[in-house]
mmCIF file of C-alpha atoms and ligand atoms in Angstrom:
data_model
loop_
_atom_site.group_PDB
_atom_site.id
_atom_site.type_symbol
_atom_site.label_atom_id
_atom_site.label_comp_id
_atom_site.label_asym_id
_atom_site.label_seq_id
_atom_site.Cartn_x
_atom_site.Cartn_y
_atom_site.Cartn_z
ATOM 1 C CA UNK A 12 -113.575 103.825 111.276
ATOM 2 C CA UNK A 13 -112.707 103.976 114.933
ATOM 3 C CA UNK A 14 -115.208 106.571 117.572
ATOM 4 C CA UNK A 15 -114.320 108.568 119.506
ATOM 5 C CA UNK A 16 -115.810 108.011 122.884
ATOM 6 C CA UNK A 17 -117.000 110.796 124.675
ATOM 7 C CA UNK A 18 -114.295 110.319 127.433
ATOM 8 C CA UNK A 19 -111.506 109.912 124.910
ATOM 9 C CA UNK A 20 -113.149 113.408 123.582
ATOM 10 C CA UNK A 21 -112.512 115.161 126.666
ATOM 11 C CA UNK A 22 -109.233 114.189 127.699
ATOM 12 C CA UNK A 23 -107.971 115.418 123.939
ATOM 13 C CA UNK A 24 -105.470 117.430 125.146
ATOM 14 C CA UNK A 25 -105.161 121.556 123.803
ATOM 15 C CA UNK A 26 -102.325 123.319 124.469
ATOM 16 C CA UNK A 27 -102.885 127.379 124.179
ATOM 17 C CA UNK A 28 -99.670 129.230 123.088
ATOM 18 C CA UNK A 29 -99.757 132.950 124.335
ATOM 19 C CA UNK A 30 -97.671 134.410 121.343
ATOM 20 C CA UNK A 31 -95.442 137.649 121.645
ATOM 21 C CA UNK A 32 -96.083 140.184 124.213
ATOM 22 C CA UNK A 33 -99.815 140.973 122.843
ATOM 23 C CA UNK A 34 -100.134 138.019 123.304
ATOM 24 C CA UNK A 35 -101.607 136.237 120.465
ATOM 25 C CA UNK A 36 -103.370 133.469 121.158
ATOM 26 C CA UNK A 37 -102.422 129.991 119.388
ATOM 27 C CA UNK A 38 -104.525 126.477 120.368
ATOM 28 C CA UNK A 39 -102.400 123.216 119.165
ATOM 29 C CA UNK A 40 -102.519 119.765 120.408
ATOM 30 C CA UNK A 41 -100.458 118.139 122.725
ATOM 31 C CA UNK A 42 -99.972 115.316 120.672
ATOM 32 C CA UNK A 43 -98.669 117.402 117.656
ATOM 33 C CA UNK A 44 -96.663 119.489 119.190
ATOM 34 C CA UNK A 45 -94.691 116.956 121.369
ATOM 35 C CA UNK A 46 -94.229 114.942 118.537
ATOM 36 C CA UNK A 47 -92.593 117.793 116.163
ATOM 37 C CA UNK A 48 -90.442 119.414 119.135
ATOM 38 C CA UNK A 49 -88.577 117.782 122.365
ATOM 39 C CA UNK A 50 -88.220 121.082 123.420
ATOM 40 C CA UNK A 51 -92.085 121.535 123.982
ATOM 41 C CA UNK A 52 -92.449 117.535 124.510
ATOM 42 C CA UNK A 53 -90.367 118.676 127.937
ATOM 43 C CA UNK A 54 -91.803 122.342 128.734
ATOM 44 C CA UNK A 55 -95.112 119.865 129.091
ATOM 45 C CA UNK A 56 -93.933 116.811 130.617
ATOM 46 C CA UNK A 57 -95.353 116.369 134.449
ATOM 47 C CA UNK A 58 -98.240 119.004 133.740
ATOM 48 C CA UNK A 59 -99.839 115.767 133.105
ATOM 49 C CA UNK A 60 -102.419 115.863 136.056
ATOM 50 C CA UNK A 61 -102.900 119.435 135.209
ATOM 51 C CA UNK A 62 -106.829 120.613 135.725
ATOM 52 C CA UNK A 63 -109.023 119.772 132.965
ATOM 53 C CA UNK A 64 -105.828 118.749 130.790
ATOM 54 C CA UNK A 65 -105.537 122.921 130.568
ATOM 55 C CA UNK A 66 -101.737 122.863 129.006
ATOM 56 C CA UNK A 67 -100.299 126.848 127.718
ATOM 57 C CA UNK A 68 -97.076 128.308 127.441
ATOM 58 C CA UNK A 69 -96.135 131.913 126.713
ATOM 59 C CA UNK A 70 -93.291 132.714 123.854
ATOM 60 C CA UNK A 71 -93.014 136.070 124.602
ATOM 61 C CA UNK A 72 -89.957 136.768 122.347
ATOM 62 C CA UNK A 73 -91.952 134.702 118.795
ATOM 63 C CA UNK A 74 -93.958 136.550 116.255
ATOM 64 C CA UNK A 75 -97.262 135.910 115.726
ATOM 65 C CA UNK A 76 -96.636 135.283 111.953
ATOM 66 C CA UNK A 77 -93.746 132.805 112.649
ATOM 67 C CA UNK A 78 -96.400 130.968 115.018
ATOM 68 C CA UNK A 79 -99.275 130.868 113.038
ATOM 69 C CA UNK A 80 -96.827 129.500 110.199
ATOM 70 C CA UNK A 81 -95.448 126.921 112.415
ATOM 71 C CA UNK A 82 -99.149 125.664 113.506
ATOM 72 C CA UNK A 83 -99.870 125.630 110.267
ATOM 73 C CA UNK A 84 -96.721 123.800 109.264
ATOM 74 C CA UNK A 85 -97.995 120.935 112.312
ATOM 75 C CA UNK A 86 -100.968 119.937 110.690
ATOM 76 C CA UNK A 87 -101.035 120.451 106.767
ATOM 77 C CA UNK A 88 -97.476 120.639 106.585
ATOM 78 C CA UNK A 89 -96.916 123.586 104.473
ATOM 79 C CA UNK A 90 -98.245 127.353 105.124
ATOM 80 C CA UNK A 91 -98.491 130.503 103.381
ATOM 81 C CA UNK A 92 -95.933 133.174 102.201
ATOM 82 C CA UNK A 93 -95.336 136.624 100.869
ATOM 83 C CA UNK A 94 -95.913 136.605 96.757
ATOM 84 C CA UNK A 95 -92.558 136.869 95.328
ATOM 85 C CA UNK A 96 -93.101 139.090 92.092
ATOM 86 C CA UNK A 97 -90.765 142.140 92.719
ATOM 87 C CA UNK A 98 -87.928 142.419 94.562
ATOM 88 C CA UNK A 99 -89.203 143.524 97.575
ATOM 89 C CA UNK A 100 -91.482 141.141 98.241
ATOM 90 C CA UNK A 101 -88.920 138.128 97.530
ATOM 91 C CA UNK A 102 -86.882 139.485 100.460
ATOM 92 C CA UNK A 103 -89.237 139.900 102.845
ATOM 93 C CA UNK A 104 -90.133 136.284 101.931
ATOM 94 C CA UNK A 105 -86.736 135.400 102.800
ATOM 95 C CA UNK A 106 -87.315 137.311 105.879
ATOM 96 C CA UNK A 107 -90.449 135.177 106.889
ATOM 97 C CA UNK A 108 -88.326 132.252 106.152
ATOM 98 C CA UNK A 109 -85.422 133.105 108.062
ATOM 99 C CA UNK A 110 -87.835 133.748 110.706
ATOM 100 C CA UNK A 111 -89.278 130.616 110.695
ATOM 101 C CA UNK A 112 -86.141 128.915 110.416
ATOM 102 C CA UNK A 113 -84.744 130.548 113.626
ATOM 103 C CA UNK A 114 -88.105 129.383 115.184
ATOM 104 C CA UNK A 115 -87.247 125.486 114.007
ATOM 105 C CA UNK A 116 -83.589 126.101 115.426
ATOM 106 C CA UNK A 117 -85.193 127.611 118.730
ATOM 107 C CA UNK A 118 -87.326 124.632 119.415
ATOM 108 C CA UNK A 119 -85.832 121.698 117.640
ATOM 109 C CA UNK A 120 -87.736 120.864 115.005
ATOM 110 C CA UNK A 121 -85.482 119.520 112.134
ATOM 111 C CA UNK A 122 -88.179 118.937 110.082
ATOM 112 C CA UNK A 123 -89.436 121.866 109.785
ATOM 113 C CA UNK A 124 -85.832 124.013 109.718
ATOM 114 C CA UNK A 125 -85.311 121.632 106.476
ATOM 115 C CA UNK A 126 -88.721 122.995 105.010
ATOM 116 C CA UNK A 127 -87.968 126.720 105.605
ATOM 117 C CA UNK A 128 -84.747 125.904 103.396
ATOM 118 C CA UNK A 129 -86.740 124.148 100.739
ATOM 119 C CA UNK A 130 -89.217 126.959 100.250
ATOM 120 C CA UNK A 131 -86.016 129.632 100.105
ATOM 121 C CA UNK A 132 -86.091 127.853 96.382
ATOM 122 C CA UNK A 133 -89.784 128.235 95.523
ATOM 123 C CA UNK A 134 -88.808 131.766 93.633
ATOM 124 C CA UNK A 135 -86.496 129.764 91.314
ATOM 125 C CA UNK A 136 -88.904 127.467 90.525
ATOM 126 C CA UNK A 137 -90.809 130.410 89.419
ATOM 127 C CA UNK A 138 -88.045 131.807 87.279
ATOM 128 C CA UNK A 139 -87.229 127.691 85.796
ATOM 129 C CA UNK A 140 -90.842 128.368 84.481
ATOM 130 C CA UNK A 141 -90.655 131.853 83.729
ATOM 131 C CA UNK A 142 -86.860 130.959 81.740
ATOM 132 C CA UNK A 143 -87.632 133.049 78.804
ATOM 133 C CA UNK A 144 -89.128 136.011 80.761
ATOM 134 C CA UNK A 145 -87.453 138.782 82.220
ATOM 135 C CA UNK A 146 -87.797 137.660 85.936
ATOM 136 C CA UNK A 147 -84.867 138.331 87.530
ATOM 137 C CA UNK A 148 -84.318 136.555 90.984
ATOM 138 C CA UNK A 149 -82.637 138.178 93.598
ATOM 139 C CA UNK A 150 -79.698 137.090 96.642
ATOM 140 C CA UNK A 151 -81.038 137.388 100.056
ATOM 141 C CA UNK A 152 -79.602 140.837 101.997
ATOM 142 C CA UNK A 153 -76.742 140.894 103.877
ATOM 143 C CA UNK A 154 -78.941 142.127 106.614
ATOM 144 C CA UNK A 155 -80.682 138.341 106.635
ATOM 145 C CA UNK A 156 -77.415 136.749 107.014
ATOM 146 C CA UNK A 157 -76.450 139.037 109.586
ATOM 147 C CA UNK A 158 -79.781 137.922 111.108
ATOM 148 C CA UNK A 159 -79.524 134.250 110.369
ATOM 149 C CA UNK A 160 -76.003 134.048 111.997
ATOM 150 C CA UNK A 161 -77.128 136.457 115.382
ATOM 151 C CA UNK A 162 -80.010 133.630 115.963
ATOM 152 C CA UNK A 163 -78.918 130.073 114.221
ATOM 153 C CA UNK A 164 -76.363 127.806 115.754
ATOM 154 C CA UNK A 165 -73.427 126.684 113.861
ATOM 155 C CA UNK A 166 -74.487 123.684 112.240
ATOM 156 C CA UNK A 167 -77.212 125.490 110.825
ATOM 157 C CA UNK A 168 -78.371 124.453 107.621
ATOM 158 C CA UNK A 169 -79.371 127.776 106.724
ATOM 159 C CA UNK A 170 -76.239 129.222 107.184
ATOM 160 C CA UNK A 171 -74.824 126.620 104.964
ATOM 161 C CA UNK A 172 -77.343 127.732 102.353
ATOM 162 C CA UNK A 173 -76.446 131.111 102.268
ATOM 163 C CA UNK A 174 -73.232 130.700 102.596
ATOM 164 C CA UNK A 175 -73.130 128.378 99.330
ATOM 165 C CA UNK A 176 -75.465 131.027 97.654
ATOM 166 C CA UNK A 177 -72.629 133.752 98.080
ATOM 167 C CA UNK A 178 -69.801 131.412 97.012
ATOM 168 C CA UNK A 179 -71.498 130.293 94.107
ATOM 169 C CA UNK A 180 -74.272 132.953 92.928
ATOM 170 C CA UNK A 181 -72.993 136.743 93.917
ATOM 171 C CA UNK A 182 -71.878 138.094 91.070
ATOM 172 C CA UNK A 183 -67.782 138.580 91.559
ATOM 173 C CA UNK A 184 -68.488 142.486 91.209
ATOM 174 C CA UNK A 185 -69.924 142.570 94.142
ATOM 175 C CA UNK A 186 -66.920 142.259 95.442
ATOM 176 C CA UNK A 187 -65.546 145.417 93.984
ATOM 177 C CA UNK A 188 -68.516 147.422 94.978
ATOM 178 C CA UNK A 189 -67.285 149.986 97.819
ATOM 179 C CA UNK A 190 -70.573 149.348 100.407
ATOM 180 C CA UNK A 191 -68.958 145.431 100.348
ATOM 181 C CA UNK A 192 -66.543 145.544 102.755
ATOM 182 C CA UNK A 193 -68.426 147.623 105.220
ATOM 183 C CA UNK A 194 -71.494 145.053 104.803
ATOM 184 C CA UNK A 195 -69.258 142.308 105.020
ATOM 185 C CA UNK A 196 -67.988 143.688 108.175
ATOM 186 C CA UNK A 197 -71.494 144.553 109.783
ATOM 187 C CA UNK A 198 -72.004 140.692 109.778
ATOM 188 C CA UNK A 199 -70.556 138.140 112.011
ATOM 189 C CA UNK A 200 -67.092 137.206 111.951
ATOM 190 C CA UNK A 201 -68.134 133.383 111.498
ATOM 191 C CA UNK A 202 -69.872 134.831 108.332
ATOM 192 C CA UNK A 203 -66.895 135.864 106.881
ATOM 193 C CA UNK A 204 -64.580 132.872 107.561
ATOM 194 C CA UNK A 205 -67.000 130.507 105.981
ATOM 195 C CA UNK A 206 -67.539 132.039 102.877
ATOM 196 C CA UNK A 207 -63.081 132.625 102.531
ATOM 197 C CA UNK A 208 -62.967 128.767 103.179
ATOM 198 C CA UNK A 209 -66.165 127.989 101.144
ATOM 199 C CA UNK A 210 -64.498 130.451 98.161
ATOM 200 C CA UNK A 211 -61.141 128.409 99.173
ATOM 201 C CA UNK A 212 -62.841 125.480 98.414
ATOM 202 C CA UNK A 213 -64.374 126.666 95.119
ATOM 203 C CA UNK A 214 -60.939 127.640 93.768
ATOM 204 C CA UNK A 215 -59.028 124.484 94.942
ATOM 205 C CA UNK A 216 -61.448 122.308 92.496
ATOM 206 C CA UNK A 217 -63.372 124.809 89.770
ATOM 207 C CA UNK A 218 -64.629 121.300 88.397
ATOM 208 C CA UNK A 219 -67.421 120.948 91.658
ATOM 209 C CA UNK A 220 -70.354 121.800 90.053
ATOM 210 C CA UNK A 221 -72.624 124.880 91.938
ATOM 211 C CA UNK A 222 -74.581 122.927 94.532
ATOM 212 C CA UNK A 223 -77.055 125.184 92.875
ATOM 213 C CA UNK A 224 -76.987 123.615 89.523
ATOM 214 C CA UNK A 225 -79.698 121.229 88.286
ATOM 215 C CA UNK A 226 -78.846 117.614 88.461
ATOM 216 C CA UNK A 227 -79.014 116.195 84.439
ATOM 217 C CA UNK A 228 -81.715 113.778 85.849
ATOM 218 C CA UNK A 229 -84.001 116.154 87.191
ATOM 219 C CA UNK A 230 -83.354 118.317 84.157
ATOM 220 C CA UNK A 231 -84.633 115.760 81.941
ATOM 221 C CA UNK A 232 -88.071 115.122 83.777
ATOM 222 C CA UNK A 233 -88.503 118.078 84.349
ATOM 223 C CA UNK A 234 -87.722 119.236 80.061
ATOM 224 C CA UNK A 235 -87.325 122.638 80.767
ATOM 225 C CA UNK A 236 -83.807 124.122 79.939
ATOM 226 C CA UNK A 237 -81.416 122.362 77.520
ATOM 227 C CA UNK A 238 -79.208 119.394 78.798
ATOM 228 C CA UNK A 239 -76.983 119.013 76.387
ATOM 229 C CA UNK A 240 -74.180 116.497 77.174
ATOM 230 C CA UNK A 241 -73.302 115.384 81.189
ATOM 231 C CA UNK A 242 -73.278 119.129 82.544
ATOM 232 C CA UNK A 243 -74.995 119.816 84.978
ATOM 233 C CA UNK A 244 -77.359 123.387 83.958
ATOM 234 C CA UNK A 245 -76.827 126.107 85.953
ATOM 235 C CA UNK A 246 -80.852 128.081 85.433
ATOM 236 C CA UNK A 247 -80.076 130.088 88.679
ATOM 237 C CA UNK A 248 -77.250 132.470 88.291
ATOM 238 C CA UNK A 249 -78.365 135.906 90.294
ATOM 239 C CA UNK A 250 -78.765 138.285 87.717
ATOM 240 C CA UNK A 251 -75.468 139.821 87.028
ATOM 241 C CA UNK A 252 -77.309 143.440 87.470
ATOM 242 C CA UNK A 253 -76.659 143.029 90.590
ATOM 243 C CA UNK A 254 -77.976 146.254 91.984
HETATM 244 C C1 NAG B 19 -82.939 117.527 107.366
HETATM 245 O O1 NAG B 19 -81.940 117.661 106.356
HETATM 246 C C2 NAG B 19 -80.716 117.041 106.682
HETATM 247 C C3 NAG B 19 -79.686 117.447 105.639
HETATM 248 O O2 NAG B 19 -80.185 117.379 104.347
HETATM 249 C C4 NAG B 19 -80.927 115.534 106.771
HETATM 250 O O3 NAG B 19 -79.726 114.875 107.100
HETATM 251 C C5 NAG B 19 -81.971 115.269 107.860
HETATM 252 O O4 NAG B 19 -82.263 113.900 107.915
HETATM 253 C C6 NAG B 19 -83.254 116.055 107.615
HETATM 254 N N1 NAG B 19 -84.102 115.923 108.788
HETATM 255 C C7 NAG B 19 -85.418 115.791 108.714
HETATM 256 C C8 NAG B 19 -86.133 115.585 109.997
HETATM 257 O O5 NAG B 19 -86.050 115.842 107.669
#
């Protein structure tokens, strides 16, 4: 195994990240964090010569939870959540995740925008397992998608995600329910023309299975559910008590 020298050792470069306006202090280095994000890889670039490689940056409008997640994220990849066993705490897990997501947008870190997505499933993983139980799962708020669109660029693949879970998932009653159109309206405007051409789009071919659904292959490994015949097994409805 290759040493470390002593003046490789010091010239291991930290990087402190003053978090928030308490300022919550976050050590990282360099290395890592220039290599997940060009947008810190430049904030650092020509401090080079800097005094005693002393590297920080303040990110006065981030949350202290969203950071610690994200150095987290940089060197196990994965971090810690909310539980998820009532409804409450599902949403604010979405919450966290949106949070984090808006954080990968922020500083351009694919990788880790397409992790926050991935986790957004981890509660219906839980209720694959729990199939025969009453665990219901629930849609995230309009109030997240309202936050999601305020603070995610267009391409966002979060946006996409919700957008797909409201095409596919919502029960159609929502629709009918007389707080709809007033939510609906509290969001953006882009909100609303996805979803019509994303509903569009689900009318024009009611064959394209919910991008929701469980592939037959992954079905089978996995031998939970039934997959009987080629369709594809829909385990993740919303519950239809929508309330
Ligand atoms: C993120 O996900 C998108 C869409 O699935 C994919 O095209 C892209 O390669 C992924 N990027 C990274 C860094 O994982």
């Amino acid at each position: 195994m290759a040493r470390i020298s002593h003046a490789q050792f010091r010239n291991v470069s930290i990087v402190t990240l003053l978090v928030g306006v308490a300022r919550a202090t976050y050590h990282v280095h360099l290395y890592h964090i220039c290599n997940a994000s060009p947008y810190f890889k430049r904030a650092f670039k020509g401090s080079r010569d800097q005094a005693a490689n002393k590297y920080s940056i303040e990110l006065v409008d981030d949350d202290a939870d969203t950071v610690e997640r994200f150095v987290s994220w940089l060197y196990s990849k994965t971090y810690t959540l909310p539980p998820f066993y009532t409804e409450e705490e599902t949403h604010e897990r979405f919450n966290q995740l949106a949070k984090l997501n808006v954080f990968a947008d922020k500083y351009n870190i694919p990788a880790l925008s397409n992790d926050t997505i991935d986790r957004l499933w981890d509660p219906w993983h839980l209720y694959l397992d729990n199939i025969l139980s009453s665990r219901k799962i629930f849609c995230p708020r309009i109030s997240l998608v309202a936050y999601v669109y305020e603070h995610t660029s267009p391409d966002s693949e979060f946006r996409k995600t919700l957008v797909d879970w409201y095409t596919w998932e919502i029960p159609l009653k929502w629709y009918d329910d007389s707080r709809t159109r007033d939510e609906l309206g509290e969001v953006s405007r882009d909100f609303a023309v996805d979803l019509v051409m994303a509903l569009a789009k689900r009318l024009a071919d009611p064959e394209r299975p919910s991008p929701f659904a469980l592939p037959k292959k992954e079905c089978d490994e996995d031998r939970r559910g039934d997959c009987e015949d080629d369709e594809a097994v829909d385990l993740t409805s919303c519950p239809e008590n929508w309330e």
